[in-house]
């Protein structure tokens, strides 16, 4: 396929995706309505309507919608490649993901059978009424959740990643200075520091950053004031791509909510609000087993966190709605995972009676609510919060808990972390290995959550600015390595895994941008 | 694949099992060189115009294609030509990228060129579009889109991808346990 054909196919795909969308009907209506205007002449109709759409900002909205589609579109592929290849090209990773999923499903099935709680049931009218009344204060409930246990914890998932093997890879080589000292044994492509310096050039020592150059003792005229002005301009222009580029240097606190929504093209129009209300109706109507998992997770994690416990009610609302949202199923086209399937009672095997469970295909694990919690600081309107979270999940967070060869996938992040550490802090790595404290065992839980719950919120948001700005989760692996580099001296003194954990237990005082900057640009290579 | 430009058919051919090349004596030095040869025999007698070779990779880093071509006239002996040398399939042989991808190797329609000049005009199925010549003219694109829609089944159904939103079957979401194959 030549370049021109490929481009045409991409365009055709995007047109089809946007056809029938709310934006499409809005633009159509605008085009029809503008015909009454005097400046629209019949002889130059097409051009006049086009320039009207441009000046009124509709063309920009369309651009943003196209930009969004480009983010979630599958990369161009060979026509012979089957859908599973597009989800994940490596057969052994697909197999590992399938077998992991099977374990999780079996676990959920056993939970349902043992606790005698059905996977899904319709709520009685009385129960529906009660829940509707309590919708904004579900946190006050104190249900007995002791019988429920999370389906899995990050450390279970880590064991699966450690056991990944490429059948074509000879890993019989004895451990030596040249071999890989870490736990990840699959040779996925990861970038080294010289390559990262090129890719993340905006983070270098001579470029202004929020998180570094906005400290109290630095005069705002040196960087901050101008950066804020540019941010305001970007918002006025409503340009998604510009906002994404801008976010690489950090988003000012007052503009961040709008900037992130712009980058993600996350709108809060009437159809979005209606969609959210439909989801809440779905929650009120049906009770799902995963609801208990969500309650338990929120109670165990966010509610116990000093920063996030105030948002408990929001978290229930967003996560319960998220489980009912079939629009999320779209992302499985490019996710190596597959949504779990079930059949209506008595119709096992009848494909017409097959449904996805939960409706959004995502089974929450221990810590899942931490993907939502930081967003509560930015958005106080539930439908807006929901919209932004859903987009963040379907673009980034899903990669943190599925097995794939994607450069932003958790496997690559783990390998990248280990490689960075082994290459640039070999003494530290070797020492930790000797005392039975493999670095990944400590860093994994940070990376799987995108550091949510480990950093202070303002620092976390600065980190997530860069995830959005660079459209990649790589900074998470870089930060993990940078944290080890920062505490290297103390870590060299410890003699056990427990003491290593203790040194790295509290990250709440860390400033992420200086750490990342120094690690990437001041490490000698 | 062979045939005229509007009709491409697969060529029946025999693909022999791959043979690894060894350096030195296989008994004393079992390590292989990392070079593997796959013989593909085309049907004897019928001349064949090969337009495209499509394959799925499995950890081959570089591809070389050599052709045994019979010279003009029945008496001339067949000679080996190198059609393609060391085409990279994996940008780094020690990492996964490209290791299990699908590839196509095309040939340009230039009867004046020798077969050995294949090298210059080959494209891979996975390559990114060349934007050096600038963005295409929108009118050209929209007219080629018409053809694209005729070819692609997905477009023919003309359905939007906006989801319906319901997760139940006829209002029922009473399910048994989760199923897995």
XYZ file of C-alpha atoms in Angstrom:
706
model
C 0.000 0.000 0.000
C 1.534 3.327 -0.927
C 1.550 6.445 1.220
C -1.328 8.121 -0.605
C -3.637 5.148 -0.262
C -2.769 4.796 3.405
C -3.611 8.428 4.043
C -6.912 8.089 2.202
C -7.791 5.060 4.264
C -6.951 6.878 7.497
C -9.128 9.800 6.439
C -11.957 7.464 5.474
C -11.794 5.786 8.884
C -11.884 9.073 10.751
C -14.777 10.368 8.660
C -16.723 7.240 9.453
C -15.987 7.570 13.176
C -17.184 11.178 13.267
C -20.233 10.624 11.084
C -23.352 10.690 13.197
C -21.564 12.214 16.153
C -23.048 15.163 18.004
C -20.399 17.425 16.490
C -21.371 16.291 13.004
C -25.014 17.219 13.507
C -24.037 20.519 15.125
C -21.850 21.472 12.166
C -24.548 20.447 9.711
C -27.079 22.601 11.515
C -24.661 25.541 11.642
C -24.009 25.192 7.929
C -27.749 25.207 7.214
C -28.490 28.126 9.538
C -25.715 30.301 8.157
C -27.354 30.276 4.721
C -29.584 33.104 5.943
C -26.605 35.336 6.537
C -25.917 38.089 3.990
C -22.252 37.309 3.504
C -23.047 33.828 2.221
C -23.388 34.206 -1.551
C -24.894 31.568 -3.798
C -22.115 31.774 -6.377
C -19.423 31.054 -3.806
C -21.544 28.961 -1.475
C -19.033 26.253 -0.648
C -16.189 28.633 0.138
C -18.400 31.047 2.069
C -19.858 28.333 4.273
C -16.363 26.982 4.830
C -15.016 30.349 5.915
C -18.049 30.895 8.146
C -17.367 27.605 9.900
C -13.770 28.660 10.282
C -14.437 32.085 11.785
C -17.144 30.811 14.116
C -14.766 28.213 15.580
C -16.517 25.090 14.267
C -13.602 24.158 12.046
C -11.342 24.219 15.110
C -13.730 21.904 16.964
C -13.657 19.529 14.021
C -9.855 19.697 14.013
C -9.832 18.821 17.691
C -12.174 15.896 17.087
C -9.948 14.610 14.276
C -6.894 15.050 16.504
C -8.588 12.977 19.160
C -9.347 10.209 16.666
C -5.711 10.148 15.589
C -4.740 9.430 19.186
C -6.891 6.349 19.444
C -6.567 5.120 15.911
C -4.675 1.921 15.218
C -1.385 2.556 13.423
C -1.349 1.701 9.706
C -0.991 -2.014 9.273
C -0.690 -4.665 6.668
C -4.041 -5.666 5.120
C -3.379 -9.298 6.010
C -2.966 -8.580 9.725
C -5.932 -9.999 11.700
C -7.627 -7.922 14.472
C -5.803 -9.792 17.233
C -2.489 -8.794 15.648
C -3.588 -5.166 15.773
C -4.404 -5.468 19.468
C -1.033 -7.051 20.173
C 1.460 -8.243 17.525
C 3.359 -10.727 19.687
C 1.690 -14.115 20.004
C 3.300 -15.014 23.349
C 2.041 -11.802 24.927
C -1.478 -12.409 23.638
C -1.320 -15.859 25.162
C -0.076 -14.532 28.502
C -2.812 -11.888 28.574
C -5.482 -14.495 27.760
C -4.305 -16.801 30.505
C -4.147 -13.941 33.019
C -7.682 -12.951 32.092
C -8.843 -16.525 32.569
C -7.422 -16.480 36.126
C -9.212 -13.247 36.906
C -12.511 -14.516 35.522
C -12.252 -17.765 37.463
C -11.601 -15.754 40.592
C -14.651 -13.595 39.994
C -16.793 -16.656 39.289
C -15.671 -18.324 42.529
C -16.407 -15.152 44.447
C -19.911 -15.081 43.016
C -20.551 -18.753 43.796
C -18.975 -18.811 47.262
C -20.558 -15.610 48.502
C -23.832 -16.393 46.735
C -23.915 -12.971 45.165
C -25.048 -12.955 41.530
C -22.842 -11.242 38.979
C -25.767 -8.986 38.115
C -29.271 -8.497 39.411
C -32.081 -6.065 38.914
C -32.678 -3.960 42.027
C -36.131 -3.999 43.596
C -38.210 -0.823 43.285
C -37.613 -0.017 46.946
C -33.867 -0.514 46.607
C -33.784 1.670 43.503
C -35.601 4.463 45.310
C -33.259 4.247 48.279
C -30.169 4.389 46.106
C -31.512 7.327 44.095
C -32.049 9.269 47.319
C -28.601 8.434 48.602
C -26.817 9.057 45.311
C -24.732 11.977 46.528
C -23.728 10.427 49.812
C -22.961 6.796 49.160
C -19.920 7.233 51.354
C -22.107 7.351 54.441
C -23.123 3.778 53.806
C -21.263 1.186 55.767
C -21.945 -2.094 54.046
C -20.309 -5.274 55.187
C -17.493 -5.662 52.733
C -15.414 -8.084 54.768
C -16.482 -11.040 52.652
C -15.253 -9.395 49.480
C -11.644 -9.412 48.522
C -10.053 -7.622 45.570
C -9.822 -9.796 42.476
C -6.115 -9.127 42.299
C -3.460 -6.805 43.625
C -0.615 -5.284 41.624
C 1.894 -7.751 43.066
C -0.038 -10.695 41.575
C 0.143 -9.012 38.215
C 3.873 -8.414 38.661
C 4.464 -12.144 39.075
C 2.788 -12.739 35.720
C 4.987 -10.127 34.042
C 8.108 -11.641 35.580
C 7.208 -15.037 34.164
C 6.798 -13.725 30.597
C 9.124 -15.513 28.202
C 9.718 -15.098 24.521
C 9.951 -18.641 23.094
C 12.462 -17.417 20.516
C 14.742 -15.741 23.051
C 17.734 -17.544 24.453
C 17.869 -16.461 28.064
C 20.114 -19.297 29.145
C 23.063 -16.948 29.496
C 24.344 -16.853 33.049
C 24.009 -13.654 34.977
C 27.028 -11.516 34.203
C 27.935 -7.892 33.781
C 26.477 -7.950 30.289
C 23.193 -9.681 30.983
C 20.065 -8.129 32.335
C 19.942 -8.086 36.134
C 16.309 -7.292 36.472
C 13.105 -9.296 36.634
C 11.651 -8.597 33.189
C 13.000 -11.145 30.735
C 11.430 -10.097 27.447
C 13.362 -7.924 24.994
C 10.869 -5.200 24.181
C 12.143 -1.963 22.660
C 12.806 0.692 25.261
C 14.581 4.005 24.918
C 17.845 4.865 26.595
C 18.854 8.255 27.976
C 20.300 9.706 24.749
C 17.050 8.841 22.958
C 14.943 10.138 25.842
C 16.862 13.419 25.787
C 15.819 13.902 22.195
C 12.232 12.891 22.722
C 11.759 14.954 25.906
C 13.800 17.962 24.861
C 11.321 20.401 26.411
C 12.316 19.075 29.834
C 15.941 20.078 29.454
C 17.892 22.257 31.836
C 17.569 25.458 29.825
C 13.828 25.311 29.140
C 11.383 26.753 31.666
C 9.181 24.262 33.517
C 6.314 24.445 35.897
C 7.420 22.436 38.877
C 10.877 24.006 38.741
C 10.845 27.583 37.500
C 7.725 28.629 39.359
C 9.124 28.345 42.853
C 8.634 31.240 45.245
C 12.205 32.464 45.087
C 12.234 32.698 41.280
C 10.831 35.908 39.866
C 7.692 35.130 37.867
C 8.781 37.369 34.991
C 11.546 34.919 34.212
C 9.157 32.239 33.060
C 5.911 31.784 34.937
C 4.003 34.925 33.916
C 4.662 34.455 30.250
C 3.849 30.768 30.403
C 0.506 31.531 32.028
C -0.276 34.111 29.330
C 0.477 31.574 26.629
C -1.761 29.076 28.407
C -4.644 31.545 28.403
C -4.137 32.152 24.693
C -4.172 28.426 23.990
C -7.499 28.162 25.792
C -8.980 31.063 23.851
C -7.876 29.436 20.595
C -9.367 26.101 21.757
C -6.621 24.202 19.946
C -6.133 20.613 21.178
C -2.766 20.099 19.563
C -1.382 23.378 20.887
C -2.636 22.526 24.372
C -0.879 19.176 24.226
C 2.407 20.785 23.216
C 1.962 23.432 25.926
C 1.391 20.825 28.616
C 4.949 19.529 28.160
C 6.159 22.447 30.242
C 3.409 22.015 32.780
C -0.060 23.485 33.200
C -0.748 26.381 35.581
C -3.037 25.314 38.400
C -5.801 27.726 37.424
C -5.816 26.591 33.788
C -5.113 22.889 34.158
C -8.696 21.637 34.267
C -9.592 23.387 31.018
C -6.309 22.495 29.352
C -6.624 18.795 30.113
C -10.207 18.784 28.889
C -9.035 20.481 25.693
C -6.142 18.050 25.165
C -8.459 15.079 25.669
C -11.207 16.750 23.619
C -13.454 15.986 26.538
C -16.651 17.951 26.159
C -19.505 18.489 28.578
C -22.266 19.193 26.106
C -25.893 18.172 26.653
C -25.375 14.752 25.019
C -22.475 14.051 27.392
C -24.503 15.082 30.424
C -27.391 12.962 29.192
C -25.087 10.006 28.642
C -23.835 10.335 32.219
C -27.390 10.500 33.515
C -28.220 7.346 31.564
C -25.295 5.665 33.251
C -26.502 6.684 36.693
C -29.919 5.275 35.781
C -28.139 2.056 34.845
C -26.441 1.957 38.249
C -29.730 2.471 40.037
C -31.451 -0.218 37.993
C -28.902 -3.024 38.162
C -26.615 -4.105 40.962
C -23.359 -5.719 39.857
C -20.916 -7.837 41.804
C -18.113 -5.508 40.682
C -19.893 -2.716 42.593
C -18.768 -4.393 45.805
C -15.222 -4.503 44.489
C -15.425 -0.796 43.767
C -16.788 0.000 47.226
C -14.064 -2.077 48.804
C -11.341 -0.476 46.718
C -12.466 3.065 47.503
C -12.725 2.249 51.212
C -9.284 0.657 51.278
C -7.388 3.189 49.232
C -8.838 6.630 48.544
C -10.788 6.876 51.791
C -7.614 6.223 53.728
C -5.656 8.850 51.899
C -5.275 12.288 53.444
C -5.610 13.999 50.096
C -8.524 12.071 48.637
C -10.893 10.958 51.369
C -13.071 14.041 50.828
C -13.885 12.803 47.344
C -15.206 9.416 48.412
C -18.740 10.063 47.156
C -17.518 11.294 43.768
C -15.380 8.219 43.377
C -18.307 5.865 43.900
C -20.405 7.763 41.396
C -17.754 7.880 38.703
C -16.590 4.286 39.069
C -20.049 2.760 39.270
C -21.078 4.665 36.148
C -17.827 3.715 34.441
C -18.679 0.028 34.883
C -21.951 0.500 32.987
C -20.523 2.449 30.074
C -20.519 0.371 26.891
C -18.765 3.209 25.026
C -15.589 2.049 26.783
C -15.745 -1.194 24.770
C -14.410 0.768 21.812
C -10.911 0.861 23.278
C -10.561 -2.916 23.170
C -9.700 -2.528 19.483
C -6.280 -1.322 20.525
C -6.075 -2.881 24.000
C -4.451 -6.312 24.182
C -7.136 -7.268 26.709
C -10.516 -8.739 25.806
C -13.740 -7.901 27.675
C -15.208 -10.780 29.725
C -18.250 -12.472 28.273
C -21.315 -14.089 29.725
C -24.709 -15.349 28.590
C -28.251 -14.618 29.685
C -29.622 -17.275 32.085
C -30.247 -20.532 30.328
C -28.904 -19.322 27.005
C -25.280 -20.377 27.318
C -23.739 -20.696 23.870
C -26.393 -18.624 22.133
C -24.398 -15.732 20.705
C -27.491 -13.567 20.428
C -27.749 -13.733 24.194
C -24.086 -13.009 24.839
C -23.284 -9.927 26.881
C -20.153 -8.264 28.184
C -19.562 -8.220 31.930
C -19.241 -5.731 33.381
C -20.827 -3.675 30.593
C -17.624 -1.708 30.097
C -15.460 -4.849 30.023
C -13.093 -3.631 32.766
C -12.770 -5.531 36.041
C -11.412 -3.193 38.718
C -8.459 -4.303 40.799
C -7.030 -3.130 44.084
C -6.023 0.513 43.641
C -8.133 1.216 40.563
C -9.926 4.126 42.193
C -6.602 5.959 42.395
C -6.813 6.608 38.657
C -9.827 8.821 39.352
C -8.938 10.390 42.683
C -6.475 13.080 41.516
C -8.956 14.288 38.895
C -11.374 15.210 41.669
C -9.111 18.177 42.426
C -9.721 19.512 38.950
C -13.377 18.865 38.254
C -16.269 19.242 40.633
C -19.048 18.501 38.184
C -19.611 14.737 38.051
C -20.349 14.446 34.326
C -17.264 16.497 33.470
C -15.102 14.520 35.886
C -16.453 11.335 34.384
C -15.799 12.443 30.816
C -12.167 13.359 31.516
C -11.523 10.176 33.491
C -12.961 7.959 30.789
C -10.750 9.554 28.161
C -7.650 9.289 30.354
C -8.397 5.631 31.026
C -9.019 4.684 27.398
C -5.904 6.523 26.243
C -3.377 5.769 28.964
C -4.339 3.985 32.145
C -5.535 0.767 30.538
C -1.917 0.142 29.441
C -0.825 -0.040 33.051
C -2.684 -3.260 33.739
C -2.637 -5.238 30.501
C 0.157 -7.312 28.986
C 1.355 -5.821 25.709
C 4.476 -4.797 23.805
C 3.338 -1.179 23.539
C 6.059 1.353 24.470
C 3.626 2.835 26.999
C 2.582 -0.586 28.289
C 3.501 -1.713 31.792
C 5.916 -4.373 30.455
C 7.940 -1.755 28.588
C 7.813 0.646 31.532
C 9.153 -2.050 33.869
C 11.948 -2.993 31.502
C 12.804 0.631 30.866
C 12.993 1.315 34.599
C 15.297 -1.654 35.132
C 17.507 -0.796 32.165
C 17.860 2.852 33.191
C 18.824 1.769 36.676
C 21.267 -0.906 35.572
C 22.929 1.375 33.040
C 23.263 4.475 35.178
C 23.319 3.192 38.741
C 24.937 -0.239 38.366
C 26.431 -0.270 41.850
C 23.051 0.463 43.403
C 21.257 -2.121 41.296
C 23.848 -4.766 42.056
C 23.727 -4.007 45.772
C 19.935 -4.166 45.920
C 19.956 -7.386 43.991
C 22.449 -8.924 46.373
C 20.330 -8.131 49.417
C 17.234 -9.610 47.785
C 15.613 -6.264 47.065
C 15.001 -6.288 43.316
C 14.216 -2.655 42.513
C 11.171 -3.476 40.398
C 9.473 -5.103 43.376
C 9.448 -1.716 45.054
C 8.837 0.506 42.021
C 6.088 -1.580 40.432
C 3.291 -0.385 42.658
C 4.187 3.247 41.874
C 4.165 2.686 38.116
C 0.956 0.655 37.975
C -0.887 3.578 39.548
C 0.945 6.283 37.638
C 2.283 7.360 41.050
C -1.209 8.295 42.246
C -1.377 8.046 46.001
C 2.404 8.105 46.397
C 3.238 11.676 45.435
C 1.646 14.782 46.826
C -1.199 15.864 44.585
C 0.378 18.986 43.133
C 3.425 16.945 42.129
C 1.299 14.170 40.714
C -0.591 16.607 38.524
C 2.698 18.016 37.207
C 3.699 14.465 36.267
C 0.382 13.777 34.562
C 0.774 17.079 32.643
C 3.742 15.434 30.939
C 1.938 12.158 30.305
C -0.634 14.154 28.395
C 1.930 16.460 26.793
C 4.056 13.640 25.427
C 1.168 11.223 24.884
C 3.173 8.532 26.626
C 3.566 6.912 30.037
C 7.357 6.742 29.687
C 7.880 9.591 32.171
C 6.489 7.263 34.836
C 9.373 4.821 34.303
C 11.869 7.686 34.168
C 10.558 9.117 37.440
C 10.776 5.708 39.116
C 14.440 5.446 38.160
C 15.019 9.071 39.193
C 13.569 8.377 42.650
C 16.020 5.524 43.150
C 18.843 7.778 41.968
C 17.784 10.430 44.436
C 17.769 8.062 47.410
C 20.789 6.070 46.187
C 23.020 6.983 49.098
C 20.549 5.750 51.701
C 19.767 2.669 49.649
C 23.422 1.681 49.463
C 23.412 1.422 53.264
C 20.450 -0.918 53.643
C 20.830 -4.644 54.047
C 17.342 -6.020 53.508
C 14.275 -5.662 51.311
C 12.293 -4.342 54.258
C 14.758 -1.531 54.924
C 14.915 -0.696 51.218
C 11.116 -0.443 51.250
C 11.335 1.807 54.273
C 13.745 4.193 52.547
C 11.297 4.466 49.650
C 8.065 4.346 51.634
C 7.380 8.068 51.710
C 7.518 9.932 48.409
C 5.229 12.738 49.505
C 8.027 15.297 49.834
C 9.537 14.641 46.408
C 9.575 17.271 43.666
C 9.117 15.339 40.445
C 10.308 17.743 37.764
C 13.780 18.429 39.217
C 14.243 14.680 39.687
C 13.253 13.884 36.112
C 15.270 16.771 34.707
C 18.428 15.868 36.568
C 18.105 12.199 35.747
C 17.591 12.792 32.037
C 19.846 15.757 31.420
C 22.470 15.791 34.112
C 23.388 12.116 34.220
C 26.740 11.513 32.627
C 26.618 8.977 29.833
C 0.779 -13.237 -7.054
C 0.567 -13.041 -10.851
C -1.654 -11.692 -13.567
C -2.490 -8.381 -15.160
C -2.687 -5.214 -13.134
C -6.414 -5.538 -12.444
C -6.331 -9.185 -11.492
C -3.971 -10.457 -8.847
C -4.059 -14.127 -7.952
C -1.938 -16.158 -5.599
C 0.680 -18.271 -7.310
C 0.768 -21.899 -6.371
C 4.242 -22.636 -5.194
C 6.090 -25.104 -3.050
C 7.744 -23.664 0.019
C 10.484 -25.951 1.303
C 11.311 -26.175 5.006
C 13.915 -23.617 6.111
C 17.555 -24.700 6.204
C 19.954 -23.022 8.590
C 23.389 -22.375 7.200
C 26.273 -23.556 9.323
C 29.824 -22.397 9.516
C 32.280 -25.240 9.460
C 31.516 -28.817 10.380
C 28.067 -29.332 11.849
C 29.320 -32.099 14.107
C 32.134 -30.253 15.776
C 30.599 -26.801 15.670
C 26.822 -26.951 16.020
C 26.312 -23.168 16.259
C 24.516 -21.836 13.247
C 25.349 -18.618 11.496
C 21.979 -16.986 11.950
C 21.329 -17.201 8.213
C 18.444 -19.334 7.084
C 17.433 -20.232 3.535
C 13.871 -20.881 2.389
C 13.494 -22.298 -1.117
C 10.322 -21.441 -2.979
C 9.745 -23.329 -6.212
C 7.332 -21.939 -8.741
C 5.400 -24.171 -11.182
C 7.680 -25.466 -13.923
C 7.134 -24.382 -17.503
C 4.659 -21.509 -17.081
C 6.196 -18.036 -17.013
C 5.094 -16.145 -13.933
C 4.987 -12.428 -13.205
C 5.490 -12.063 -9.498
C 3.942 -8.792 -8.325
C 4.093 -9.119 -4.601
C 5.446 -11.435 -1.948
C 3.486 -11.372 1.317
C 4.630 -13.101 4.487
C 4.458 -13.051 8.245
C 7.749 -12.534 9.996
C 9.030 -14.633 12.870
C 12.210 -13.067 14.213
C 13.996 -12.529 10.918
C 15.986 -9.316 10.983
C 17.012 -8.963 7.332
C 15.592 -10.401 4.150
C 17.429 -11.184 0.930
C 15.529 -12.453 -2.118
C 17.358 -14.199 -4.910
C 15.777 -15.368 -8.130
C 16.831 -18.165 -10.409
C 15.877 -16.789 -13.784
C 16.098 -18.555 -17.061
C 17.827 -16.483 -19.745
C 16.311 -15.853 -23.212
C 16.182 -18.944 -25.374
C 15.932 -22.543 -24.307
C 19.681 -23.127 -24.384
C 20.733 -20.290 -22.048
C 21.443 -21.580 -18.535
C 19.407 -20.237 -15.606
C 21.234 -17.650 -13.512
C 20.796 -16.390 -9.994
C 19.937 -12.706 -9.529
C 19.737 -10.888 -6.239
C 16.406 -9.090 -6.285
C 16.591 -7.733 -2.772
C 19.464 -7.614 -0.342
C 19.249 -7.240 3.423
C 15.888 -5.523 3.601
C 15.500 -4.723 7.297
C 12.409 -6.266 8.877
C 13.435 -5.604 12.463
C 15.126 -2.307 13.294
C 16.965 -3.973 16.149
C 17.432 -7.750 15.870
C 17.739 -8.036 19.664
C 14.378 -6.436 20.429
C 10.817 -7.250 19.528
C 9.792 -4.507 17.111
C 8.762 -6.015 13.759
C 9.481 -9.554 14.933
C 5.997 -10.950 14.225
C 4.647 -8.401 11.749
C 3.150 -8.929 8.284
C 5.111 -7.660 5.294
C 4.676 -7.280 1.551
C 7.439 -6.821 -0.953
C 6.205 -5.241 -4.200
C 7.651 -4.853 -7.615
C 7.297 -1.779 -9.809
C 5.817 -2.018 -13.255
C 8.850 -1.083 -15.285
C 9.496 -3.556 -18.128
C 12.703 -1.772 -19.121
C 14.381 -2.458 -15.853
C 16.155 -5.699 -15.128
C 14.756 -7.859 -12.418
C 17.818 -7.056 -10.381
C 16.718 -3.436 -10.263
C 13.898 -4.352 -7.910
C 15.924 -2.882 -5.102
C 15.174 0.695 -5.940
C 11.377 0.767 -5.801
C 10.359 -1.525 -2.990
C 7.898 -0.600 -0.329
C 6.958 -2.333 2.882
C 3.364 -2.707 3.932
C 4.115 -1.144 7.294
C 5.831 2.016 6.145
C 4.516 5.429 7.105
C 3.184 7.683 4.326
C 5.785 9.897 2.758
C 4.765 13.441 3.579
C 7.778 15.065 1.943
C 5.733 15.955 -1.094
C 3.286 17.878 1.125
C -0.313 17.130 1.957
C -2.480 15.797 -0.867
C -4.981 17.981 -2.668
C -8.371 17.574 -0.952
C -10.229 17.062 -4.242
C -7.934 14.225 -5.228
C -8.328 12.685 -1.824
C -12.106 12.882 -1.823
C -12.346 11.329 -5.282
C -10.035 8.510 -4.305
C -12.126 8.120 -1.186
C -15.058 7.162 -3.398
C -13.022 4.275 -4.741
C -11.852 3.411 -1.277
C -15.426 3.183 -0.054
C -16.285 0.876 -2.905
C -13.426 -1.425 -1.974
C -13.746 -1.463 1.761
C -16.649 -3.439 3.196
C -16.648 -1.428 6.376
C -17.572 1.703 4.494
C -20.262 -0.043 2.513
C -22.409 -0.739 5.514
C -22.405 3.029 6.148
C -23.073 2.537 9.806
C -21.818 4.967 12.368
C -19.764 3.731 15.226
C -21.701 5.565 17.913
C -22.645 3.013 20.506
C -26.226 2.246 21.353
C -25.519 2.234 25.053
C -27.582 -0.673 26.266
C -25.774 -3.611 27.724
C -28.683 -5.944 28.214
C -30.466 -8.300 25.848
C -34.125 -7.296 25.469
C -34.094 -5.596 28.847
C -32.554 -8.623 30.554
C -29.145 -8.705 32.211
C -29.660 -11.877 34.246
C -26.493 -13.755 33.619
C -24.916 -16.995 34.738
C -21.216 -17.100 35.376
C -18.493 -15.632 33.189
C -17.464 -17.880 30.346
C -14.005 -18.487 29.006
C -12.732 -20.776 26.301
